[in-house]
Short mmCIF file of C-alpha atoms in Angstrom, two decimals:
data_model
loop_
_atom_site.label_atom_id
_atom_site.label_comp_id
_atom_site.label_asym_id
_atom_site.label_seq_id
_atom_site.Cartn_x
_atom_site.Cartn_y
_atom_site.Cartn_z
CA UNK A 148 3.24 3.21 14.98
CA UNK A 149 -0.23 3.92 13.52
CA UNK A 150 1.04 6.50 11.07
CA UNK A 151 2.52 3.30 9.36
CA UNK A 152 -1.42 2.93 7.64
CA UNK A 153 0.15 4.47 5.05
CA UNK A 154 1.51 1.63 3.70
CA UNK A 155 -1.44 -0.03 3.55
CA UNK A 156 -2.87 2.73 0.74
CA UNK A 157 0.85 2.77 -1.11
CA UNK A 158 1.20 -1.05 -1.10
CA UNK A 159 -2.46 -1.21 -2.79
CA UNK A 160 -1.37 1.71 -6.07
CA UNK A 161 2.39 0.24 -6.03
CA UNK A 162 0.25 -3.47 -6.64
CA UNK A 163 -1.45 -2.15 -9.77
CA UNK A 164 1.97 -0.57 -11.08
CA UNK A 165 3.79 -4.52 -10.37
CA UNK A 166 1.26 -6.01 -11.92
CA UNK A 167 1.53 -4.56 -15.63
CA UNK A 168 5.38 -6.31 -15.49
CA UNK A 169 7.05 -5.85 -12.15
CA UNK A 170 7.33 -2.12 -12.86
CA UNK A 171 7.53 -0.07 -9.54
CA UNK A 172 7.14 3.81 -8.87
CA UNK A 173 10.03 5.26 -6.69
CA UNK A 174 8.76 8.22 -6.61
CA UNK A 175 5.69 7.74 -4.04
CA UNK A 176 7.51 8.76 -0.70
CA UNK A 177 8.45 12.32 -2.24
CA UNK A 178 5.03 12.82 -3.89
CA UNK A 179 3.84 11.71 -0.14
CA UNK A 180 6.11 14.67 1.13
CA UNK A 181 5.40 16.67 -1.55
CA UNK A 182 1.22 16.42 -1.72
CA UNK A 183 1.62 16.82 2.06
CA UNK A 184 3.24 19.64 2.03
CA UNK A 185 1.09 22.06 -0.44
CA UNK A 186 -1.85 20.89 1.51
CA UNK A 187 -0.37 22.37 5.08
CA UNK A 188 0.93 25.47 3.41
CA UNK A 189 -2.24 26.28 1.86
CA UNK A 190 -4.37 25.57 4.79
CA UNK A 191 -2.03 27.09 7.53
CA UNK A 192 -0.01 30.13 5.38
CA UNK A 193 -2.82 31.01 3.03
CA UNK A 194 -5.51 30.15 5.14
CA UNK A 195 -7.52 28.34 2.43
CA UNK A 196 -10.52 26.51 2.53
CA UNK A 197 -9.99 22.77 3.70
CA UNK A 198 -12.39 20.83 1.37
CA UNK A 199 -10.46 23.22 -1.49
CA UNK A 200 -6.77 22.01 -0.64
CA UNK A 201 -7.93 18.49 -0.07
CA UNK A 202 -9.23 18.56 -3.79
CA UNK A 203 -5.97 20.45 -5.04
CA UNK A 204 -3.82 17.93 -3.24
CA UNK A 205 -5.69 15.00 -4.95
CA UNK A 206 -5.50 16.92 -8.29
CA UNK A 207 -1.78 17.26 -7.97
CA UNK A 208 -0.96 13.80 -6.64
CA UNK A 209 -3.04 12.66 -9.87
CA UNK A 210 -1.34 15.50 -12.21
CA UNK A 211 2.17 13.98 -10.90
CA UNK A 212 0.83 10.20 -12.02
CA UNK A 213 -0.03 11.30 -15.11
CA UNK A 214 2.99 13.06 -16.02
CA UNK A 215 5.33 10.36 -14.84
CA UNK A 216 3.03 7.69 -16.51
CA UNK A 217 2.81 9.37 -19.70
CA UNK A 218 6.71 9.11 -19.92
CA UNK A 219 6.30 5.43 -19.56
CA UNK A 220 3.71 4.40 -21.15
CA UNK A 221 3.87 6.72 -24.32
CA UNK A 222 7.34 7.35 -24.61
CA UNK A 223 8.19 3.98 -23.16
CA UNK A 224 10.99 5.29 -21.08
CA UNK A 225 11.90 2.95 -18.18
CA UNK A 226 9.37 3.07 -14.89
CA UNK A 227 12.74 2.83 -13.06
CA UNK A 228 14.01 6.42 -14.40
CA UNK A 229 10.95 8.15 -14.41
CA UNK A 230 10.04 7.51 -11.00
CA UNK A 231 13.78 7.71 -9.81
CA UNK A 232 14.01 11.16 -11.21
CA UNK A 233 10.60 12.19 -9.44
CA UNK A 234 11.84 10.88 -6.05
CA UNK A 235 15.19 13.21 -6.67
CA UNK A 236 12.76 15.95 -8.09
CA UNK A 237 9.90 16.06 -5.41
CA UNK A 238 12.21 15.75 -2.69
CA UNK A 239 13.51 18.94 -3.60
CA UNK A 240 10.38 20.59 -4.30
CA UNK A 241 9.09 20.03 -0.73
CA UNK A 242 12.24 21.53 0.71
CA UNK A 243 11.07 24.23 -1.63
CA UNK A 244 7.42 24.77 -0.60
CA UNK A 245 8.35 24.32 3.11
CA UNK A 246 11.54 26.02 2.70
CA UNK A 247 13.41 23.42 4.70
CA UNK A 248 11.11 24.24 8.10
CA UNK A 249 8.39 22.18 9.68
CA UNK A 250 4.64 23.66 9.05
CA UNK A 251 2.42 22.86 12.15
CA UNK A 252 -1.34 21.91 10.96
CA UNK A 253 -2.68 21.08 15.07
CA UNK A 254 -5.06 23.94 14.68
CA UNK A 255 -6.26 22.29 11.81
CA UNK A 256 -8.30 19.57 13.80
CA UNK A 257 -11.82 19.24 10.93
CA UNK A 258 -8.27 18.05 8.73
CA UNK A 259 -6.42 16.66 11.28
CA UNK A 260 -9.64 14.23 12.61
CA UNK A 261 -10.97 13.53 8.69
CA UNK A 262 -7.93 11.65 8.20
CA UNK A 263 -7.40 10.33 11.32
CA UNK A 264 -4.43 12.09 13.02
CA UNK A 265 -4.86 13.90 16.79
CA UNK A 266 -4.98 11.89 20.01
CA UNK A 267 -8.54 10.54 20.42
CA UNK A 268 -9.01 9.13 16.38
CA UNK A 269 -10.07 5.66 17.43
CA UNK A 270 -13.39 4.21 17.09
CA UNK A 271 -14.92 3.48 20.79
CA UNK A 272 -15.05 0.69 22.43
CA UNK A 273 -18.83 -1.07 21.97
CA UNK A 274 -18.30 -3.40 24.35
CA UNK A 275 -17.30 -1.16 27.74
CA UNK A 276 -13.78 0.17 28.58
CA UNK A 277 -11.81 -2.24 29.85
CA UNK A 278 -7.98 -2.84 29.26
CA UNK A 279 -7.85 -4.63 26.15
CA UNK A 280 -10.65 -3.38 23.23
CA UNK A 281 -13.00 -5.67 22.88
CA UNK A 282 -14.14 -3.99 19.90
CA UNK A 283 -10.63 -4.44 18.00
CA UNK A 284 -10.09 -8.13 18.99
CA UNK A 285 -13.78 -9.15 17.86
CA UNK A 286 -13.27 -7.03 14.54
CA UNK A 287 -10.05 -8.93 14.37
CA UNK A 288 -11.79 -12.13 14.86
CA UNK A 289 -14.18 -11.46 11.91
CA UNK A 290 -11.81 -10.47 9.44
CA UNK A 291 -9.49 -13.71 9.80
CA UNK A 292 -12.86 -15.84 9.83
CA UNK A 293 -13.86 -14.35 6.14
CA UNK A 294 -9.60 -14.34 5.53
CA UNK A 295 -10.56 -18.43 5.82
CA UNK A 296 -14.31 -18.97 4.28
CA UNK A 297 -13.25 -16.26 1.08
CA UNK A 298 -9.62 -18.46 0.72
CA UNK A 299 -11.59 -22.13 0.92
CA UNK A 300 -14.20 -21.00 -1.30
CA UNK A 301 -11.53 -19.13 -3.83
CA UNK A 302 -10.45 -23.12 -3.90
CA UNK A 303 -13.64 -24.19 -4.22
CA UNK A 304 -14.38 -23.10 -7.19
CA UNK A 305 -11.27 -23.78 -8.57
CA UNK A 306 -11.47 -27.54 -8.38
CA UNK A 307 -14.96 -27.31 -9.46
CA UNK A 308 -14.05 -25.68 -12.34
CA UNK A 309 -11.05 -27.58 -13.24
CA UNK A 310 -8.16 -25.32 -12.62
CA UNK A 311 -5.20 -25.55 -10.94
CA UNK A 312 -5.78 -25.26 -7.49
CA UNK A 313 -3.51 -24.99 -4.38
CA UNK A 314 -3.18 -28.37 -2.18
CA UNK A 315 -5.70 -28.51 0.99
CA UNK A 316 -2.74 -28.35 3.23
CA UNK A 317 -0.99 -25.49 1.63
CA UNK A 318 -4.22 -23.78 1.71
CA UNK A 319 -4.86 -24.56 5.24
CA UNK A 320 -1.48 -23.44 5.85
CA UNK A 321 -2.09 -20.33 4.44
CA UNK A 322 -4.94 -19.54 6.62
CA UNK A 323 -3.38 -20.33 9.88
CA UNK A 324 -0.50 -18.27 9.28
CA UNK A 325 -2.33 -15.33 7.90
CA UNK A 326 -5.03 -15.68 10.55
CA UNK A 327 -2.41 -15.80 13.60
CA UNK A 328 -0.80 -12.39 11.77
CA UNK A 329 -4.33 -10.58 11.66
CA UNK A 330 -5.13 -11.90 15.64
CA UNK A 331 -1.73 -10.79 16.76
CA UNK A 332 -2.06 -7.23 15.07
CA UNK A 333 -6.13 -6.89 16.41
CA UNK A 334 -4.70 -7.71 19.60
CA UNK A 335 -1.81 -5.10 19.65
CA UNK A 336 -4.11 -2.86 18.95
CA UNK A 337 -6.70 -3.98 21.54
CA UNK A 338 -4.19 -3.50 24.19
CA UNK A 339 -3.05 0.11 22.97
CA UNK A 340 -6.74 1.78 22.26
CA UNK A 341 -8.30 0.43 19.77
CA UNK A 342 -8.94 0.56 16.29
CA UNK A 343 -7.47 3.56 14.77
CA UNK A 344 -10.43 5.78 12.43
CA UNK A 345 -7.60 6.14 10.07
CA UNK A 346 -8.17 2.23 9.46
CA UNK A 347 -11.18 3.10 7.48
CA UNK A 348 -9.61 5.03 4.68
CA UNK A 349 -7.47 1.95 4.37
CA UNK A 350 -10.44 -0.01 4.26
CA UNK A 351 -12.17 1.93 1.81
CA UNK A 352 -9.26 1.58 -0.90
CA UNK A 353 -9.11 -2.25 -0.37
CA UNK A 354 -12.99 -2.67 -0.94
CA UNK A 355 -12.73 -0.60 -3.64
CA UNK A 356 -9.36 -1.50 -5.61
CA UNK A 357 -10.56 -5.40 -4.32
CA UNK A 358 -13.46 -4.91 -6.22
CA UNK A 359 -11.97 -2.80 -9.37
CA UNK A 360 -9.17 -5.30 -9.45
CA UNK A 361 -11.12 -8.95 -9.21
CA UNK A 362 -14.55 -7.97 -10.64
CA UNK A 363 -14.44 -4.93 -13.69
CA UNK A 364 -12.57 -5.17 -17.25
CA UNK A 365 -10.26 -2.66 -16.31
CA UNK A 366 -9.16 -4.50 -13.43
CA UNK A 367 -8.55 -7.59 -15.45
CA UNK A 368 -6.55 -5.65 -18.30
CA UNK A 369 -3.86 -5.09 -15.36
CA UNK A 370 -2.96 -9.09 -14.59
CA UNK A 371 -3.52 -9.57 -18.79
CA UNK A 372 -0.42 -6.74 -19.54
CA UNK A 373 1.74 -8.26 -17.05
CA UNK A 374 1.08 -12.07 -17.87
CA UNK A 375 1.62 -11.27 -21.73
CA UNK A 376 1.50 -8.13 -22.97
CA UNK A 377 2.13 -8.56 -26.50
CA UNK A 378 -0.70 -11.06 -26.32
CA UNK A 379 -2.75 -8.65 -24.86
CA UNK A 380 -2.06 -5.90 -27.80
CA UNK A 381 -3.02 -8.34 -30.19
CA UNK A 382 -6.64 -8.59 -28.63
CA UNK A 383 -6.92 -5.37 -28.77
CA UNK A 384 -6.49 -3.76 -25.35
CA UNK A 385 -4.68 -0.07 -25.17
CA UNK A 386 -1.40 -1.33 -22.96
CA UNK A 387 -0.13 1.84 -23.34
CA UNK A 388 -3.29 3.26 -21.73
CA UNK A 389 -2.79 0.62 -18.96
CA UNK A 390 0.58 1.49 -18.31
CA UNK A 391 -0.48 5.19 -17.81
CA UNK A 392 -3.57 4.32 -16.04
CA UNK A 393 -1.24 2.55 -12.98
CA UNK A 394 0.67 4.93 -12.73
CA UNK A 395 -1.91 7.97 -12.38
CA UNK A 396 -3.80 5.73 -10.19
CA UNK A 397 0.01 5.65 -7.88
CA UNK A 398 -0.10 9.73 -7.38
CA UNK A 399 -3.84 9.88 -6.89
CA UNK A 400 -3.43 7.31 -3.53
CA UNK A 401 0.07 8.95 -2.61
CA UNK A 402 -2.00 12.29 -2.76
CA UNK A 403 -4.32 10.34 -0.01
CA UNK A 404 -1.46 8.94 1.74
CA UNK A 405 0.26 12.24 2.20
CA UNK A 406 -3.35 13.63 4.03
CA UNK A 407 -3.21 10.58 6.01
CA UNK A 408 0.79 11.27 7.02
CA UNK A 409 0.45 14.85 7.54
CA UNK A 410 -2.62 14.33 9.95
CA UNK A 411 -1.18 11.70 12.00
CA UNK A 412 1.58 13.51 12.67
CA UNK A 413 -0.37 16.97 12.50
CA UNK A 414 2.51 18.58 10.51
CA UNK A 415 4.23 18.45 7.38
CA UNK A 416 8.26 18.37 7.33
CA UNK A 417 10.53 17.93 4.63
CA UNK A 418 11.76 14.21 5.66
CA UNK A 419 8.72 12.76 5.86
CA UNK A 420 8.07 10.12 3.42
CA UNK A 421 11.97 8.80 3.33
CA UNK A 422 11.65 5.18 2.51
CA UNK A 423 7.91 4.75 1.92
CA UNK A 424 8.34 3.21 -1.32
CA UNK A 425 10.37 0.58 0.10
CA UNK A 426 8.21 -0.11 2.06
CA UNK A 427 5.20 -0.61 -0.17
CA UNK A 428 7.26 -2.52 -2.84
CA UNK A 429 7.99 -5.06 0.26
CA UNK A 430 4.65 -5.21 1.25
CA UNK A 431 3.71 -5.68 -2.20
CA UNK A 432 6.10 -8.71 -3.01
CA UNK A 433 5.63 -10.44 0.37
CA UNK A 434 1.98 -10.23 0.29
CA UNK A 435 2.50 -12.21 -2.93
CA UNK A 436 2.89 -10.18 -6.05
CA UNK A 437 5.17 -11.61 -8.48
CA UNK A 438 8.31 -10.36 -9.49
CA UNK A 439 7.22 -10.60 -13.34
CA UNK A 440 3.75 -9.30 -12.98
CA UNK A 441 0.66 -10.41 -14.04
CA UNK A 442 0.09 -12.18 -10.16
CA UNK A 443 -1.21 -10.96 -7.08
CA UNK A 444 -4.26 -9.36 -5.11
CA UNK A 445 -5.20 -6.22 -2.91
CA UNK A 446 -6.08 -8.48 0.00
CA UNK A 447 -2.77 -9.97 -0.39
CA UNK A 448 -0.69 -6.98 -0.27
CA UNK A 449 -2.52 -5.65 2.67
CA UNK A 450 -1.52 -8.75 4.29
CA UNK A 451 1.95 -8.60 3.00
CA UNK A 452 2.04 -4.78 4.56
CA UNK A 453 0.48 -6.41 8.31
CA UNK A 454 3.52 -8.61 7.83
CA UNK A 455 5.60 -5.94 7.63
CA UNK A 456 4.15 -4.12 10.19
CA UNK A 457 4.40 -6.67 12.69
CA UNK A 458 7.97 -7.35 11.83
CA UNK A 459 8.58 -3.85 12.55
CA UNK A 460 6.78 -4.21 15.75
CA UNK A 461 8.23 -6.99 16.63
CA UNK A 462 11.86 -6.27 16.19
CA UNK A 463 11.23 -2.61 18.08
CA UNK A 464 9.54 -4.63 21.25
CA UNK A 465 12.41 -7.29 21.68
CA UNK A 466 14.91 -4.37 21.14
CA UNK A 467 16.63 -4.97 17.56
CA UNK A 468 18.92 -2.15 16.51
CA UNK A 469 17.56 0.03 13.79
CA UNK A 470 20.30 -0.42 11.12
CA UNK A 471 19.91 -5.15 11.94
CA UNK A 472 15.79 -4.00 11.64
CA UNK A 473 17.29 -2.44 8.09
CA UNK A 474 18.63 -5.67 7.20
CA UNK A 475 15.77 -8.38 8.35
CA UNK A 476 13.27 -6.87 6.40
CA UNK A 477 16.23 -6.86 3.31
CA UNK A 478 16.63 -10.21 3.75
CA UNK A 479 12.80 -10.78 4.47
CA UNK A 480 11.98 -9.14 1.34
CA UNK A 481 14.71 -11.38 -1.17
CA UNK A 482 13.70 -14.15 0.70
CA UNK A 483 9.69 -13.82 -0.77
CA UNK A 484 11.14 -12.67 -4.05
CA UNK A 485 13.16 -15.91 -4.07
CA UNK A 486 10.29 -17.82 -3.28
CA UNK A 487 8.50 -16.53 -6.17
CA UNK A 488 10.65 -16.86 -8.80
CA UNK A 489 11.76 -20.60 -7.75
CA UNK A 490 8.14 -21.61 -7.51
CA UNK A 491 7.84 -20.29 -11.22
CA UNK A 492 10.10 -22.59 -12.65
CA UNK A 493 8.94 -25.69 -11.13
CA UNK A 494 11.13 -25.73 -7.38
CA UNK A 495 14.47 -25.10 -9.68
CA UNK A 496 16.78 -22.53 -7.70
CA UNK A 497 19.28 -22.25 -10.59
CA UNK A 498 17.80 -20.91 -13.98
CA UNK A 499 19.09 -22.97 -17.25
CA UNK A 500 20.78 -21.19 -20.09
#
């Protein structure tokens, strides 16, 4: 299931679009389908230049942002329209470009390798060739170890600066469970073939939307529109240029997400992408984004689509029918949401008048 990195990328632009107010983008899974499908067209039909359709796919993912966040942020039409009538709208227009038929990109392999699709895309295996990848468990290993140190010392300075800071136990609790969820998904890997080179575009856009997010202005306007936005007018920040910003941002990475779907797969139909944005939204809330914006974090949300993931995993392994899979990860999904909203106002389930 390593074509499911995708959510990964998704989870990480659908994040930025929750946090100006819980707004989501419906849309992404169509523009997924839709990017995806230019790109194979005009590399397998037309026989164009790869490095030239990879740039026209990223400038249409970002054109299709822009026009859908324009409508929302300048004409303040709901996020839940706009996007809805994109996902009807882009759907159709990749029946269109593929008319209805499956394009085959496998003699595409420069593409099909860049973005880590094709057979052999997994980084080797430094420590011999054994049955289980040492590489993958090891790498797994170091990632939950700075999971722990960067979550103790987030708390660290908190107390020392007199904030309000998690409990020791919650925090503690936090780390096993997290840390168990990273282990278990090195190790599934380990014992399949490794680490998948895809992983590294994934990588790439948490470093960089960690840092953009956490450490520049622009980042920080994102959590200020969603915690208060008419606040946030008042000292002066564009939210209207926020708003649009997200929401560009969201068709730029569903641009990259479509590369990275069409490669794995090394074709481009007119299905894929069905149910994407469900499944970045979930991510997105159970990786701990609020419901009302203005809260959560790009390491988060990639945890929150690992979670996912492994549910997935899980339920295929012990068997689970696809349509009860349908309805854990419903359930899963209100449950977090739930959670949320209840710890909001103090541990109180029902909401006074």
């Amino acid at each position: 299931n390593t074509h499911k990195f995708y959510m990964g990328i998704l989870a990480t632009g659908m994040l930025l679009c929750i946090l100006t107010g819980g707004n989501i983008d419906l849309s992404v899974g169509s523009v997924v389908c839709f990017v995806g499908a230019i790109g194979a067209v005009l590399m397998v039909n037309m026989k164009m230049n790869m490095w030239l359709a990879i740039l026209i796919m990223f400038v249409i993912g970002t054109l299709i942002g822009a026009f859908q966040g324009f409508w929302i942020a300048y004409v303040r039409i709901p996020p839940f329209i706009v996007t809805l009538a994109g996902m009807l709208a882009f759907r159709g227009l990749s029946n269109v470009v593929l008319q209805g038929m499956t394009v085959s990109i496998k003699d595409c392999t420069t593409f099909v390798n860049l973005f880590g699709g094709g057979a052999d895309c997994y980084i080797p295996d430094f420590f011999g060739n054994g049955p289980i990848n040492l590489t993958c468990v090891f790498a797994g290993v170091i990632a939950a170890v700075i999971f722990a140190v960067l979550q103790l010392k987030n708390r660290a300075d908190k107390v020392k600066k007199g904030y309000e800071a998690p409990s020791m136990g919650s925090t503690i609790g936090k780390i096993v469970v997290i840390a168990a969820v990273i282990l278990a998904f090195s190790y599934r890997l380990a014992q399949h073939k490794g680490i998948p080179s895809v992983l590294i575009w994934v990588l790439i856009v948490i470093m960089v939307y960690g840092y953009i997010t956490s450490n520049t202005t622009v980042g920080r306007y994102f959590y200020a529109v969603g915690g208060n936005e008419k606040a946030t007018k008042l000292s002066g920040i564009n939210t209207n240029k926020v708003y649009f910003l997200a929401y560009m941002n969201m068709g730029f990475l569903a641009a990259l997400a479509g590369m990275v779907t069409i490669a794995r797969m090394t074709s481009a139909q007119p299905t894929y992408g069905q149910n994407y944005e469900m499944d970045a939204i979930g991510s997105c809330f159970i990786g701990g984004a609020s419901a009302y914006g203005g809260t959560g974090t790009v390491p988060g949300v990639i945890v929150g689509a690992v979670l996912m993931g492994v549910i997935n995993l899980g339920m295929s392994l012990m068997g689970v029918d696809q349509n009860m899979q349908k309805v854990v990860k419903g359930l899963v999904l209100l449950a977090a949401v739930i959670f949320d909203v209840v710890s909001k106002r103090g541990g109180k389930l029902i909401a006074k008048n």
